[in-house]
Structures are given as C-alpha cells and as structure tokens.
C-alpha cells in the first residue's frame, strides 16, 4: 500500500520534481523555471504531495479575493506510477482548502490541447467556463475551468 503525505512546499522540492510533458510545456519559455515556480509558490497556500517518499506534485491555491481562489499544480513523471493515490490526494487537498477558506469559487486554467489534464480537472469537479485564445506566453490557447461551491 502506498504511503501518502502532504507537507508545506519548500524551495528544495522544486529540484526533486521531473515534470510531466504537459507541465514542462507550460514553463518551457522561462529560462530558469525552477526560480519562477518558487516565486509563484511563495504566495497563497503551497504544498508538496508525496507518495512513498517520492514527490509527485506541487500545488498552490492563491486567493483572488474573499471566497474566490485560483489553483494550479505541477505533476511529476512519477505521478503516473500512482494515478489513484495522486487523484485522491489532490481531491483531499483541494477539499480541505475549500472548506478551511470558505471558498464559493475555485478556478484554474489548462492548456487547450492536453486531454489528460482536462480529464483530471473535470474529475476534480471543475467545469469548463471559457476558451481563452492566445492566452499563453507562446500564444497557445487555454481553457478556464471553475468549480462553484
């Protein structure tokens, strides 16, 4: 049985993660993406998710204003070895923040062409809300999702 734990994000965690292609693609335009991610993770609620002492994901939820948060995550290639554990752990993490923060809306953005990322986002109870043409830094399209509580 897999040992699962969630702990506060630490900057050294970023060097333990080998990004899945979809996540690497979102950050490839940055020269030093490690530093950029550490900067992003410095605001809001940032955690690292481990399975059997292997870092499988880092996740962040930042408040936009009272009751509304935006979430994003980066997953490791190791996450594919533990799909059920990662999905359950992510849902638990999200539910805990929704409840603790009294959120009535959580949103996220996903690059349009990554079907697996869209399926995972929908499994987390998000629904597509808007198609965002040329939203990305390389003019790639994104889909905005929202979860209304």
Short mmCIF file of N, CA, C and O in Angstrom, two decimals:
data_model
loop_
_atom_site.label_atom_id
_atom_site.label_comp_id
_atom_site.label_asym_id
_atom_site.label_seq_id
_atom_site.Cartn_x
_atom_site.Cartn_y
_atom_site.Cartn_z
N UNK A 1 0.84 -1.18 0.00
CA UNK A 1 0.00 0.00 0.00
C UNK A 1 0.88 1.25 0.00
O UNK A 1 1.90 1.31 0.66
N UNK A 2 0.46 2.25 -0.73
CA UNK A 2 1.22 3.48 -0.87
C UNK A 2 1.12 4.31 0.40
O UNK A 2 0.07 4.42 1.01
N UNK A 3 2.25 4.91 0.79
CA UNK A 3 2.28 5.86 1.89
C UNK A 3 2.16 7.25 1.30
O UNK A 3 2.98 7.66 0.47
N UNK A 4 1.15 7.98 1.71
CA UNK A 4 0.83 9.29 1.15
C UNK A 4 1.04 10.35 2.20
O UNK A 4 0.65 10.17 3.36
N UNK A 5 1.65 11.47 1.80
CA UNK A 5 1.76 12.59 2.73
C UNK A 5 1.74 13.91 1.96
O UNK A 5 2.15 13.98 0.81
N UNK A 6 1.25 14.92 2.64
CA UNK A 6 1.22 16.28 2.11
C UNK A 6 1.99 17.13 3.12
O UNK A 6 1.75 17.04 4.32
N UNK A 7 2.92 17.92 2.62
CA UNK A 7 3.67 18.80 3.52
C UNK A 7 3.82 20.17 2.87
O UNK A 7 3.70 20.30 1.65
N UNK A 8 4.07 21.19 3.67
CA UNK A 8 4.25 22.52 3.10
C UNK A 8 5.37 22.53 2.06
O UNK A 8 6.40 21.87 2.25
N UNK A 9 5.14 23.27 0.98
CA UNK A 9 6.15 23.37 -0.07
C UNK A 9 7.41 24.01 0.48
O UNK A 9 7.37 24.96 1.27
N UNK A 10 8.54 23.47 0.06
CA UNK A 10 9.85 24.02 0.39
C UNK A 10 10.60 24.21 -0.93
O UNK A 10 10.49 23.36 -1.83
N UNK A 11 11.35 25.29 -1.09
CA UNK A 11 12.04 25.53 -2.36
C UNK A 11 12.91 24.38 -2.85
O UNK A 11 13.05 24.18 -4.06
N UNK A 12 13.46 23.58 -1.95
CA UNK A 12 14.29 22.46 -2.42
C UNK A 12 13.45 21.37 -3.10
O UNK A 12 13.97 20.56 -3.86
N UNK A 13 12.13 21.38 -2.87
CA UNK A 13 11.27 20.39 -3.53
C UNK A 13 11.28 20.56 -5.05
O UNK A 13 11.14 19.59 -5.78
N UNK A 14 11.46 21.78 -5.52
CA UNK A 14 11.39 22.03 -6.96
C UNK A 14 12.48 21.26 -7.70
O UNK A 14 12.32 20.89 -8.86
N UNK A 15 13.59 20.98 -7.04
CA UNK A 15 14.68 20.25 -7.68
C UNK A 15 14.48 18.74 -7.62
O UNK A 15 15.26 17.99 -8.19
N UNK A 16 13.43 18.30 -6.94
CA UNK A 16 13.12 16.87 -6.85
C UNK A 16 12.08 16.44 -7.87
O UNK A 16 11.78 15.25 -7.96
N UNK A 17 11.54 17.37 -8.61
CA UNK A 17 10.43 17.04 -9.49
C UNK A 17 10.88 17.00 -10.95
O UNK A 17 11.55 17.90 -11.43
N UNK A 18 10.57 15.90 -11.61
CA UNK A 18 10.78 15.78 -13.05
C UNK A 18 9.41 15.93 -13.69
O UNK A 18 8.56 15.04 -13.58
N UNK A 19 9.19 17.07 -14.32
CA UNK A 19 7.85 17.41 -14.80
C UNK A 19 7.35 16.50 -15.91
O UNK A 19 8.11 16.10 -16.79
N UNK A 20 6.04 16.23 -15.84
CA UNK A 20 5.38 15.60 -16.98
C UNK A 20 5.42 16.58 -18.15
O UNK A 20 5.53 17.79 -17.96
N UNK A 21 5.27 16.07 -19.36
CA UNK A 21 5.38 16.92 -20.54
C UNK A 21 4.42 18.11 -20.49
O UNK A 21 4.82 19.24 -20.78
N UNK A 22 3.18 17.88 -20.14
CA UNK A 22 2.19 18.97 -20.13
C UNK A 22 2.61 20.09 -19.19
O UNK A 22 2.44 21.27 -19.50
N UNK A 23 3.18 19.73 -18.06
CA UNK A 23 3.61 20.75 -17.10
C UNK A 23 4.91 21.42 -17.54
O UNK A 23 5.07 22.62 -17.40
N UNK A 24 5.83 20.65 -18.09
CA UNK A 24 7.05 21.24 -18.62
C UNK A 24 6.72 22.23 -19.74
O UNK A 24 7.27 23.32 -19.79
N UNK A 25 5.79 21.86 -20.60
CA UNK A 25 5.42 22.70 -21.73
C UNK A 25 4.96 24.09 -21.28
O UNK A 25 5.29 25.10 -21.89
N UNK A 26 4.21 24.13 -20.19
CA UNK A 26 3.69 25.41 -19.69
C UNK A 26 4.80 26.33 -19.21
O UNK A 26 4.62 27.54 -19.17
N UNK A 27 5.96 25.79 -18.85
CA UNK A 27 7.04 26.60 -18.29
C UNK A 27 8.27 26.68 -19.18
O UNK A 27 9.26 27.31 -18.83
N UNK A 28 8.24 26.05 -20.35
CA UNK A 28 9.44 25.98 -21.18
C UNK A 28 9.95 27.34 -21.64
O UNK A 28 11.14 27.49 -21.93
N UNK A 29 9.09 28.32 -21.74
CA UNK A 29 9.51 29.64 -22.20
C UNK A 29 10.37 30.37 -21.17
O UNK A 29 11.02 31.36 -21.48
N UNK A 30 10.37 29.90 -19.94
CA UNK A 30 11.14 30.55 -18.88
C UNK A 30 12.55 29.96 -18.87
O UNK A 30 12.72 28.75 -18.90
N UNK A 31 13.53 30.82 -18.77
CA UNK A 31 14.90 30.32 -18.71
C UNK A 31 15.13 29.46 -17.48
O UNK A 31 15.50 28.31 -17.56
N UNK A 32 14.88 30.04 -16.31
CA UNK A 32 15.07 29.33 -15.05
C UNK A 32 13.70 29.08 -14.42
O UNK A 32 13.28 29.79 -13.52
N UNK A 33 13.00 28.07 -14.93
CA UNK A 33 11.62 27.82 -14.47
C UNK A 33 11.59 27.44 -13.00
O UNK A 33 10.61 27.72 -12.32
N UNK A 34 12.66 26.85 -12.49
CA UNK A 34 12.68 26.49 -11.07
C UNK A 34 12.47 27.72 -10.20
O UNK A 34 11.65 27.71 -9.28
N UNK A 35 13.20 28.79 -10.48
CA UNK A 35 13.08 30.02 -9.70
C UNK A 35 11.70 30.65 -9.86
O UNK A 35 11.13 31.16 -8.90
N UNK A 36 11.16 30.59 -11.07
CA UNK A 36 9.83 31.15 -11.32
C UNK A 36 8.77 30.42 -10.49
O UNK A 36 7.89 31.04 -9.90
N UNK A 37 8.86 29.10 -10.45
CA UNK A 37 7.90 28.32 -9.69
C UNK A 37 8.02 28.62 -8.20
O UNK A 37 7.02 28.78 -7.50
N UNK A 38 9.25 28.71 -7.70
CA UNK A 38 9.44 29.04 -6.28
C UNK A 38 8.80 30.39 -5.97
O UNK A 38 8.13 30.55 -4.94
N UNK A 39 8.93 31.35 -6.88
CA UNK A 39 8.30 32.66 -6.70
C UNK A 39 6.78 32.53 -6.68
O UNK A 39 6.11 33.11 -5.82
N UNK A 40 6.21 31.76 -7.61
CA UNK A 40 4.76 31.54 -7.64
C UNK A 40 4.28 30.90 -6.34
O UNK A 40 3.24 31.26 -5.81
N UNK A 41 5.06 29.93 -5.85
CA UNK A 41 4.65 29.17 -4.67
C UNK A 41 4.75 29.99 -3.39
O UNK A 41 4.22 29.59 -2.36
N UNK A 42 5.41 31.14 -3.43
CA UNK A 42 5.60 31.97 -2.24
C UNK A 42 4.32 32.66 -1.80
O UNK A 42 4.23 33.13 -0.67
N UNK A 43 3.32 32.73 -2.67
CA UNK A 43 2.05 33.36 -2.31
C UNK A 43 0.96 32.30 -2.21
O UNK A 43 0.98 31.31 -2.94
N UNK A 44 0.05 32.49 -1.32
CA UNK A 44 -1.06 31.56 -1.19
C UNK A 44 -0.72 30.36 -0.34
O UNK A 44 0.12 30.41 0.56
N UNK A 45 -1.37 29.26 -0.64
CA UNK A 45 -1.25 28.02 0.11
C UNK A 45 -0.56 27.01 -0.79
O UNK A 45 -1.13 26.55 -1.77
N UNK A 46 0.68 26.69 -0.45
CA UNK A 46 1.51 25.86 -1.32
C UNK A 46 1.95 24.60 -0.59
O UNK A 46 2.47 24.67 0.52
N UNK A 47 1.73 23.47 -1.24
CA UNK A 47 2.08 22.19 -0.63
C UNK A 47 2.73 21.27 -1.64
O UNK A 47 2.58 21.42 -2.85
N UNK A 48 3.45 20.29 -1.09
CA UNK A 48 4.08 19.24 -1.88
C UNK A 48 3.42 17.93 -1.51
O UNK A 48 3.17 17.66 -0.33
N UNK A 49 3.12 17.13 -2.52
CA UNK A 49 2.41 15.87 -2.32
C UNK A 49 3.37 14.73 -2.64
O UNK A 49 3.97 14.70 -3.72
N UNK A 50 3.51 13.81 -1.70
CA UNK A 50 4.45 12.70 -1.82
C UNK A 50 3.71 11.37 -1.76
O UNK A 50 2.76 11.21 -1.01
N UNK A 51 4.19 10.40 -2.53
CA UNK A 51 3.75 9.01 -2.42
C UNK A 51 5.02 8.18 -2.25
O UNK A 51 5.95 8.27 -3.06
N UNK A 52 5.06 7.39 -1.18
CA UNK A 52 6.24 6.57 -0.87
C UNK A 52 7.53 7.39 -0.92
O UNK A 52 8.52 6.98 -1.52
N UNK A 53 7.51 8.57 -0.32
CA UNK A 53 8.65 9.48 -0.26
C UNK A 53 9.11 10.01 -1.61
O UNK A 53 10.20 10.58 -1.72
N UNK A 54 8.29 9.84 -2.64
CA UNK A 54 8.59 10.39 -3.97
C UNK A 54 7.67 11.58 -4.20
O UNK A 54 6.45 11.47 -4.07
N UNK A 55 8.26 12.71 -4.55
CA UNK A 55 7.48 13.91 -4.85
C UNK A 55 6.72 13.68 -6.15
O UNK A 55 7.31 13.42 -7.19
N UNK A 56 5.39 13.75 -6.07
CA UNK A 56 4.57 13.52 -7.26
C UNK A 56 3.88 14.79 -7.76
O UNK A 56 3.47 14.86 -8.92
N UNK A 57 3.76 15.81 -6.88
CA UNK A 57 3.07 17.02 -7.30
C UNK A 57 3.36 18.15 -6.32
O UNK A 57 3.55 17.91 -5.14
N UNK A 58 3.40 19.36 -6.88
CA UNK A 58 3.34 20.55 -6.04
C UNK A 58 2.08 21.29 -6.45
O UNK A 58 1.70 21.29 -7.62
N UNK A 59 1.42 21.88 -5.48
CA UNK A 59 0.13 22.53 -5.75
C UNK A 59 0.06 23.85 -4.99
O UNK A 59 0.64 23.99 -3.91
N UNK A 60 -0.67 24.79 -5.59
CA UNK A 60 -0.80 26.11 -4.99
C UNK A 60 -2.22 26.60 -5.18
O UNK A 60 -2.82 26.43 -6.24
N UNK A 61 -2.74 27.20 -4.14
CA UNK A 61 -4.03 27.88 -4.21
C UNK A 61 -3.81 29.28 -3.67
O UNK A 61 -3.33 29.45 -2.56
N UNK A 62 -4.11 30.27 -4.50
CA UNK A 62 -3.98 31.64 -4.04
C UNK A 62 -5.34 32.30 -4.09
O UNK A 62 -6.16 32.01 -4.97
N UNK A 63 -5.57 33.14 -3.12
CA UNK A 63 -6.84 33.85 -3.04
C UNK A 63 -6.83 35.02 -4.00
O UNK A 63 -5.86 35.78 -4.05
N UNK A 64 -7.88 35.14 -4.80
CA UNK A 64 -8.03 36.31 -5.67
C UNK A 64 -8.73 37.42 -4.90
O UNK A 64 -8.39 38.58 -5.01
N UNK A 65 -9.73 37.02 -4.13
CA UNK A 65 -10.44 37.90 -3.19
C UNK A 65 -11.30 37.01 -2.32
O UNK A 65 -11.29 35.79 -2.48
N UNK A 66 -12.05 37.59 -1.41
CA UNK A 66 -12.83 36.82 -0.45
C UNK A 66 -13.72 35.79 -1.14
O UNK A 66 -14.56 36.15 -1.97
N UNK A 67 -13.51 34.53 -0.80
CA UNK A 67 -14.35 33.45 -1.32
C UNK A 67 -13.94 32.89 -2.66
O UNK A 67 -14.53 31.91 -3.13
N UNK A 68 -12.94 33.48 -3.32
CA UNK A 68 -12.53 33.04 -4.65
C UNK A 68 -11.04 32.74 -4.67
O UNK A 68 -10.22 33.58 -4.29
N UNK A 69 -10.70 31.54 -5.13
CA UNK A 69 -9.30 31.14 -5.22
C UNK A 69 -8.97 30.61 -6.60
O UNK A 69 -9.85 30.20 -7.35
N UNK A 70 -7.69 30.66 -6.90
CA UNK A 70 -7.20 30.07 -8.15
C UNK A 70 -6.16 29.03 -7.79
O UNK A 70 -5.29 29.26 -6.95
N UNK A 71 -6.26 27.89 -8.42
CA UNK A 71 -5.40 26.76 -8.10
C UNK A 71 -4.59 26.36 -9.33
O UNK A 71 -5.04 26.51 -10.46
N UNK A 72 -3.39 25.88 -9.08
CA UNK A 72 -2.58 25.30 -10.14
C UNK A 72 -1.67 24.25 -9.53
O UNK A 72 -1.44 24.25 -8.32
N UNK A 73 -1.18 23.37 -10.37
CA UNK A 73 -0.33 22.29 -9.87
C UNK A 73 0.66 21.89 -10.95
O UNK A 73 0.42 22.07 -12.15
N UNK A 74 1.77 21.35 -10.51
CA UNK A 74 2.76 20.75 -11.41
C UNK A 74 2.94 19.31 -10.96
O UNK A 74 3.15 19.04 -9.78
N UNK A 75 2.85 18.40 -11.91
CA UNK A 75 2.98 16.99 -11.55
C UNK A 75 4.25 16.39 -12.13
O UNK A 75 4.75 16.82 -13.17
N UNK A 76 4.74 15.40 -11.44
CA UNK A 76 5.96 14.71 -11.80
C UNK A 76 5.66 13.51 -12.69
O UNK A 76 4.55 12.97 -12.67
N UNK A 77 6.66 13.08 -13.43
CA UNK A 77 6.51 11.84 -14.19
C UNK A 77 6.21 10.68 -13.25
O UNK A 77 5.55 9.72 -13.65
N UNK A 78 6.65 10.78 -12.00
CA UNK A 78 6.38 9.73 -11.01
C UNK A 78 4.89 9.62 -10.68
O UNK A 78 4.43 8.58 -10.23
N UNK A 79 4.13 10.68 -10.92
CA UNK A 79 2.69 10.65 -10.63
C UNK A 79 1.98 9.57 -11.43
O UNK A 79 0.98 9.02 -10.98
N UNK A 80 2.49 9.24 -12.61
CA UNK A 80 1.84 8.22 -13.44
C UNK A 80 1.97 6.82 -12.85
O UNK A 80 1.22 5.93 -13.22
N UNK A 81 2.90 6.63 -11.91
CA UNK A 81 3.04 5.33 -11.24
C UNK A 81 1.98 5.14 -10.16
O UNK A 81 1.74 4.01 -9.72
N UNK A 82 1.38 6.24 -9.70
CA UNK A 82 0.42 6.20 -8.60
C UNK A 82 -0.84 7.00 -8.95
O UNK A 82 -1.23 7.89 -8.19
N UNK A 83 -1.48 6.73 -10.06
CA UNK A 83 -2.58 7.60 -10.50
C UNK A 83 -3.73 7.70 -9.49
O UNK A 83 -4.23 8.80 -9.25
N UNK A 84 -4.15 6.61 -8.92
CA UNK A 84 -5.26 6.65 -7.98
C UNK A 84 -4.89 7.43 -6.72
O UNK A 84 -5.65 8.28 -6.25
N UNK A 85 -3.71 7.17 -6.18
CA UNK A 85 -3.26 7.87 -4.98
C UNK A 85 -3.13 9.37 -5.24
O UNK A 85 -3.55 10.19 -4.41
N UNK A 86 -2.59 9.74 -6.38
CA UNK A 86 -2.42 11.16 -6.71
C UNK A 86 -3.77 11.85 -6.86
O UNK A 86 -3.99 12.94 -6.34
N UNK A 87 -4.69 11.20 -7.55
CA UNK A 87 -6.03 11.79 -7.73
C UNK A 87 -6.74 11.97 -6.40
O UNK A 87 -7.29 13.04 -6.12
N UNK A 88 -6.74 10.96 -5.57
CA UNK A 88 -7.40 11.04 -4.27
C UNK A 88 -6.75 12.09 -3.38
O UNK A 88 -7.42 12.86 -2.70
N UNK A 89 -5.42 12.12 -3.39
CA UNK A 89 -4.69 13.06 -2.55
C UNK A 89 -4.96 14.50 -3.01
O UNK A 89 -5.14 15.39 -2.18
N UNK A 90 -5.01 14.71 -4.30
CA UNK A 90 -5.27 16.05 -4.82
C UNK A 90 -6.69 16.50 -4.47
O UNK A 90 -6.90 17.64 -4.06
N UNK A 91 -7.63 15.60 -4.61
CA UNK A 91 -9.01 15.95 -4.26
C UNK A 91 -9.12 16.27 -2.77
O UNK A 91 -9.78 17.24 -2.39
N UNK A 92 -8.47 15.50 -1.92
CA UNK A 92 -8.46 15.76 -0.48
C UNK A 92 -7.84 17.12 -0.19
O UNK A 92 -8.39 17.90 0.59
N UNK A 93 -6.72 17.43 -0.81
CA UNK A 93 -6.03 18.71 -0.63
C UNK A 93 -6.95 19.87 -1.02
O UNK A 93 -7.10 20.83 -0.28
N UNK A 94 -7.60 19.73 -2.18
CA UNK A 94 -8.48 20.79 -2.67
C UNK A 94 -9.70 20.96 -1.75
O UNK A 94 -10.05 22.08 -1.37
N UNK A 95 -10.32 19.86 -1.37
CA UNK A 95 -11.50 19.93 -0.49
C UNK A 95 -11.16 20.58 0.84
O UNK A 95 -11.93 21.37 1.37
N UNK A 96 -9.99 20.24 1.38
CA UNK A 96 -9.59 20.81 2.66
C UNK A 96 -9.46 22.33 2.54
O UNK A 96 -9.94 23.07 3.40
N UNK A 97 -8.84 22.83 1.48
CA UNK A 97 -8.69 24.27 1.31
C UNK A 97 -10.03 24.96 1.04
O UNK A 97 -10.28 26.05 1.56
N UNK A 98 -10.87 24.33 0.27
CA UNK A 98 -12.21 24.89 0.01
C UNK A 98 -12.95 25.08 1.33
O UNK A 98 -13.52 26.14 1.60
N UNK A 99 -12.93 24.05 2.16
CA UNK A 99 -13.63 24.11 3.45
C UNK A 99 -12.97 25.08 4.42
O UNK A 99 -13.65 25.91 5.04
N UNK A 100 -11.64 24.99 4.56
CA UNK A 100 -10.94 25.84 5.52
C UNK A 100 -11.04 27.32 5.18
O UNK A 100 -11.10 28.17 6.08
N UNK A 101 -11.05 27.64 3.89
CA UNK A 101 -11.06 29.03 3.45
C UNK A 101 -12.46 29.56 3.15
O UNK A 101 -12.63 30.73 2.85
N UNK A 102 -13.46 28.69 3.22
CA UNK A 102 -14.83 29.10 2.94
C UNK A 102 -15.02 29.58 1.51
O UNK A 102 -15.73 30.55 1.27
N UNK A 103 -14.41 28.87 0.58
CA UNK A 103 -14.49 29.30 -0.82
C UNK A 103 -15.84 29.00 -1.43
O UNK A 103 -16.46 27.97 -1.12
N UNK A 104 -16.32 29.88 -2.29
CA UNK A 104 -17.53 29.60 -3.07
C UNK A 104 -17.19 29.43 -4.56
O UNK A 104 -18.05 29.05 -5.34
N UNK A 105 -15.93 29.70 -4.91
CA UNK A 105 -15.47 29.51 -6.29
C UNK A 105 -13.97 29.23 -6.28
O UNK A 105 -13.21 29.91 -5.59
N UNK A 106 -13.58 28.24 -7.08
CA UNK A 106 -12.17 27.95 -7.33
C UNK A 106 -12.04 27.85 -8.84
O UNK A 106 -12.90 27.25 -9.51
N UNK A 107 -10.97 28.42 -9.39
CA UNK A 107 -10.78 28.35 -10.83
C UNK A 107 -9.37 27.91 -11.16
O UNK A 107 -8.48 27.97 -10.32
N UNK A 108 -9.20 27.46 -12.40
CA UNK A 108 -7.88 27.08 -12.88
C UNK A 108 -7.88 27.17 -14.41
O UNK A 108 -8.93 27.28 -15.03
N UNK A 109 -6.69 27.12 -14.98
CA UNK A 109 -6.53 27.20 -16.42
C UNK A 109 -5.72 26.00 -16.90
O UNK A 109 -4.78 25.58 -16.22
N UNK A 110 -6.10 25.47 -18.07
CA UNK A 110 -5.43 24.30 -18.64
C UNK A 110 -5.16 24.58 -20.12
O UNK A 110 -6.03 25.09 -20.83
N UNK A 111 -3.94 24.24 -20.57
CA UNK A 111 -3.62 24.40 -21.98
C UNK A 111 -4.60 23.56 -22.80
O UNK A 111 -4.88 22.41 -22.48
N UNK A 112 -5.13 24.16 -23.86
CA UNK A 112 -6.23 23.56 -24.62
C UNK A 112 -5.94 22.15 -25.13
O UNK A 112 -6.81 21.30 -25.11
N UNK A 113 -4.76 21.85 -25.58
CA UNK A 113 -4.50 20.57 -26.24
C UNK A 113 -4.19 19.38 -25.36
O UNK A 113 -4.03 18.28 -25.86
N UNK A 114 -4.11 19.56 -24.06
CA UNK A 114 -3.69 18.46 -23.19
C UNK A 114 -4.89 17.73 -22.60
O UNK A 114 -5.39 18.07 -21.53
N UNK A 115 -5.33 16.69 -23.30
CA UNK A 115 -6.56 15.97 -22.95
C UNK A 115 -6.50 15.36 -21.55
O UNK A 115 -7.49 15.39 -20.83
N UNK A 116 -5.38 14.78 -21.18
CA UNK A 116 -5.26 14.15 -19.86
C UNK A 116 -5.45 15.18 -18.75
O UNK A 116 -6.11 14.92 -17.74
N UNK A 117 -4.89 16.36 -18.94
CA UNK A 117 -5.04 17.43 -17.94
C UNK A 117 -6.49 17.88 -17.83
O UNK A 117 -6.98 18.17 -16.73
N UNK A 118 -7.20 17.90 -18.96
CA UNK A 118 -8.62 18.28 -18.93
C UNK A 118 -9.45 17.22 -18.21
O UNK A 118 -10.33 17.55 -17.41
N UNK A 119 -9.15 15.95 -18.47
CA UNK A 119 -9.89 14.87 -17.81
C UNK A 119 -9.68 14.92 -16.29
O UNK A 119 -10.63 14.76 -15.52
N UNK A 120 -8.45 15.16 -15.87
CA UNK A 120 -8.13 15.23 -14.45
C UNK A 120 -8.85 16.42 -13.81
O UNK A 120 -9.41 16.32 -12.71
N UNK A 121 -8.85 17.56 -14.49
CA UNK A 121 -9.51 18.76 -13.97
C UNK A 121 -11.01 18.52 -13.80
O UNK A 121 -11.61 18.90 -12.79
N UNK A 122 -11.61 17.85 -14.77
CA UNK A 122 -13.05 17.54 -14.67
C UNK A 122 -13.31 16.54 -13.53
O UNK A 122 -14.32 16.63 -12.84
N UNK A 123 -12.39 15.60 -13.32
CA UNK A 123 -12.54 14.63 -12.23
C UNK A 123 -12.51 15.35 -10.88
O UNK A 123 -13.15 14.91 -9.93
N UNK A 124 -11.81 16.48 -10.82
CA UNK A 124 -11.77 17.28 -9.59
C UNK A 124 -12.99 18.19 -9.46
O UNK A 124 -13.02 19.08 -8.61
N UNK A 125 -13.99 17.96 -10.29
CA UNK A 125 -15.30 18.63 -10.24
C UNK A 125 -15.29 20.07 -10.78
O UNK A 125 -16.12 20.88 -10.42
N UNK A 126 -14.32 20.37 -11.65
CA UNK A 126 -14.31 21.65 -12.34
C UNK A 126 -15.08 21.51 -13.64
O UNK A 126 -15.12 20.42 -14.24
N UNK A 127 -15.69 22.59 -14.09
CA UNK A 127 -16.38 22.59 -15.38
C UNK A 127 -15.77 23.68 -16.26
O UNK A 127 -15.37 24.75 -15.77
N UNK A 128 -15.71 23.42 -17.59
CA UNK A 128 -15.15 24.42 -18.49
C UNK A 128 -16.01 25.68 -18.47
O UNK A 128 -17.24 25.61 -18.43
N UNK A 129 -15.35 26.81 -18.50
CA UNK A 129 -16.07 28.07 -18.40
C UNK A 129 -15.78 28.99 -19.58
O UNK A 129 -16.66 29.70 -20.04
N UNK A 130 -14.54 29.00 -20.06
CA UNK A 130 -14.20 29.91 -21.16
C UNK A 130 -13.03 29.34 -21.95
O UNK A 130 -12.14 28.69 -21.40
N UNK A 131 -13.07 29.58 -23.24
CA UNK A 131 -11.95 29.24 -24.12
C UNK A 131 -11.14 30.51 -24.31
O UNK A 131 -11.66 31.53 -24.75
N UNK A 132 -9.88 30.46 -23.95
CA UNK A 132 -9.05 31.66 -23.93
C UNK A 132 -8.03 31.61 -25.06
O UNK A 132 -6.96 30.99 -24.92
N UNK A 133 -8.35 32.24 -26.17
CA UNK A 133 -7.46 32.23 -27.34
C UNK A 133 -6.20 33.04 -27.07
O UNK A 133 -6.26 34.14 -26.50
N UNK A 134 -5.07 32.46 -27.45
CA UNK A 134 -3.75 33.10 -27.34
C UNK A 134 -3.46 33.60 -25.93
O UNK A 134 -2.81 34.62 -25.74
N UNK A 135 -3.90 32.89 -24.92
CA UNK A 135 -3.69 33.29 -23.53
C UNK A 135 -2.24 33.07 -23.09
O UNK A 135 -1.69 33.83 -22.31
N UNK A 136 -1.64 31.98 -23.57
CA UNK A 136 -0.31 31.61 -23.11
C UNK A 136 0.80 32.46 -23.66
O UNK A 136 0.63 33.20 -24.63
N UNK A 137 1.99 32.37 -23.05
CA UNK A 137 3.13 33.20 -23.45
C UNK A 137 3.62 32.90 -24.87
O UNK A 137 4.31 33.71 -25.46
N UNK A 138 3.27 31.74 -25.39
CA UNK A 138 3.63 31.40 -26.77
C UNK A 138 2.38 31.37 -27.64
O UNK A 138 2.31 30.65 -28.63
N UNK A 139 1.39 32.13 -27.22
CA UNK A 139 0.12 32.30 -27.92
C UNK A 139 -0.71 31.02 -28.00
O UNK A 139 -1.59 30.89 -28.84
N UNK A 140 -0.47 30.10 -27.08
CA UNK A 140 -1.28 28.89 -27.04
C UNK A 140 -2.61 29.19 -26.38
O UNK A 140 -2.72 30.09 -25.56
N UNK A 141 -3.62 28.44 -26.77
CA UNK A 141 -4.96 28.59 -26.22
C UNK A 141 -5.07 27.83 -24.90
O UNK A 141 -4.44 26.79 -24.71
N UNK A 142 -5.88 28.36 -24.02
CA UNK A 142 -6.16 27.74 -22.72
C UNK A 142 -7.67 27.63 -22.54
O UNK A 142 -8.43 28.32 -23.21
N UNK A 143 -8.07 26.78 -21.61
CA UNK A 143 -9.46 26.70 -21.19
C UNK A 143 -9.49 27.07 -19.71
O UNK A 143 -8.69 26.55 -18.92
N UNK A 144 -10.38 27.98 -19.36
CA UNK A 144 -10.56 28.30 -17.95
C UNK A 144 -11.67 27.41 -17.41
O UNK A 144 -12.72 27.25 -18.02
N UNK A 145 -11.38 26.81 -16.26
CA UNK A 145 -12.34 25.97 -15.55
C UNK A 145 -12.72 26.65 -14.25
O UNK A 145 -11.94 27.42 -13.68
N UNK A 146 -13.91 26.34 -13.76
CA UNK A 146 -14.35 26.84 -12.47
C UNK A 146 -15.07 25.73 -11.73
O UNK A 146 -15.69 24.85 -12.33
N UNK A 147 -14.96 25.80 -10.44
CA UNK A 147 -15.73 24.91 -9.57
C UNK A 147 -16.51 25.82 -8.64
O UNK A 147 -15.93 26.58 -7.86
N UNK A 148 -17.82 25.77 -8.77
CA UNK A 148 -18.69 26.60 -7.95
C UNK A 148 -19.19 25.75 -6.79
O UNK A 148 -19.72 24.66 -6.99
N UNK A 149 -19.01 26.27 -5.59
CA UNK A 149 -19.37 25.51 -4.40
C UNK A 149 -20.64 26.08 -3.80
O UNK A 149 -20.82 27.26 -3.70
#
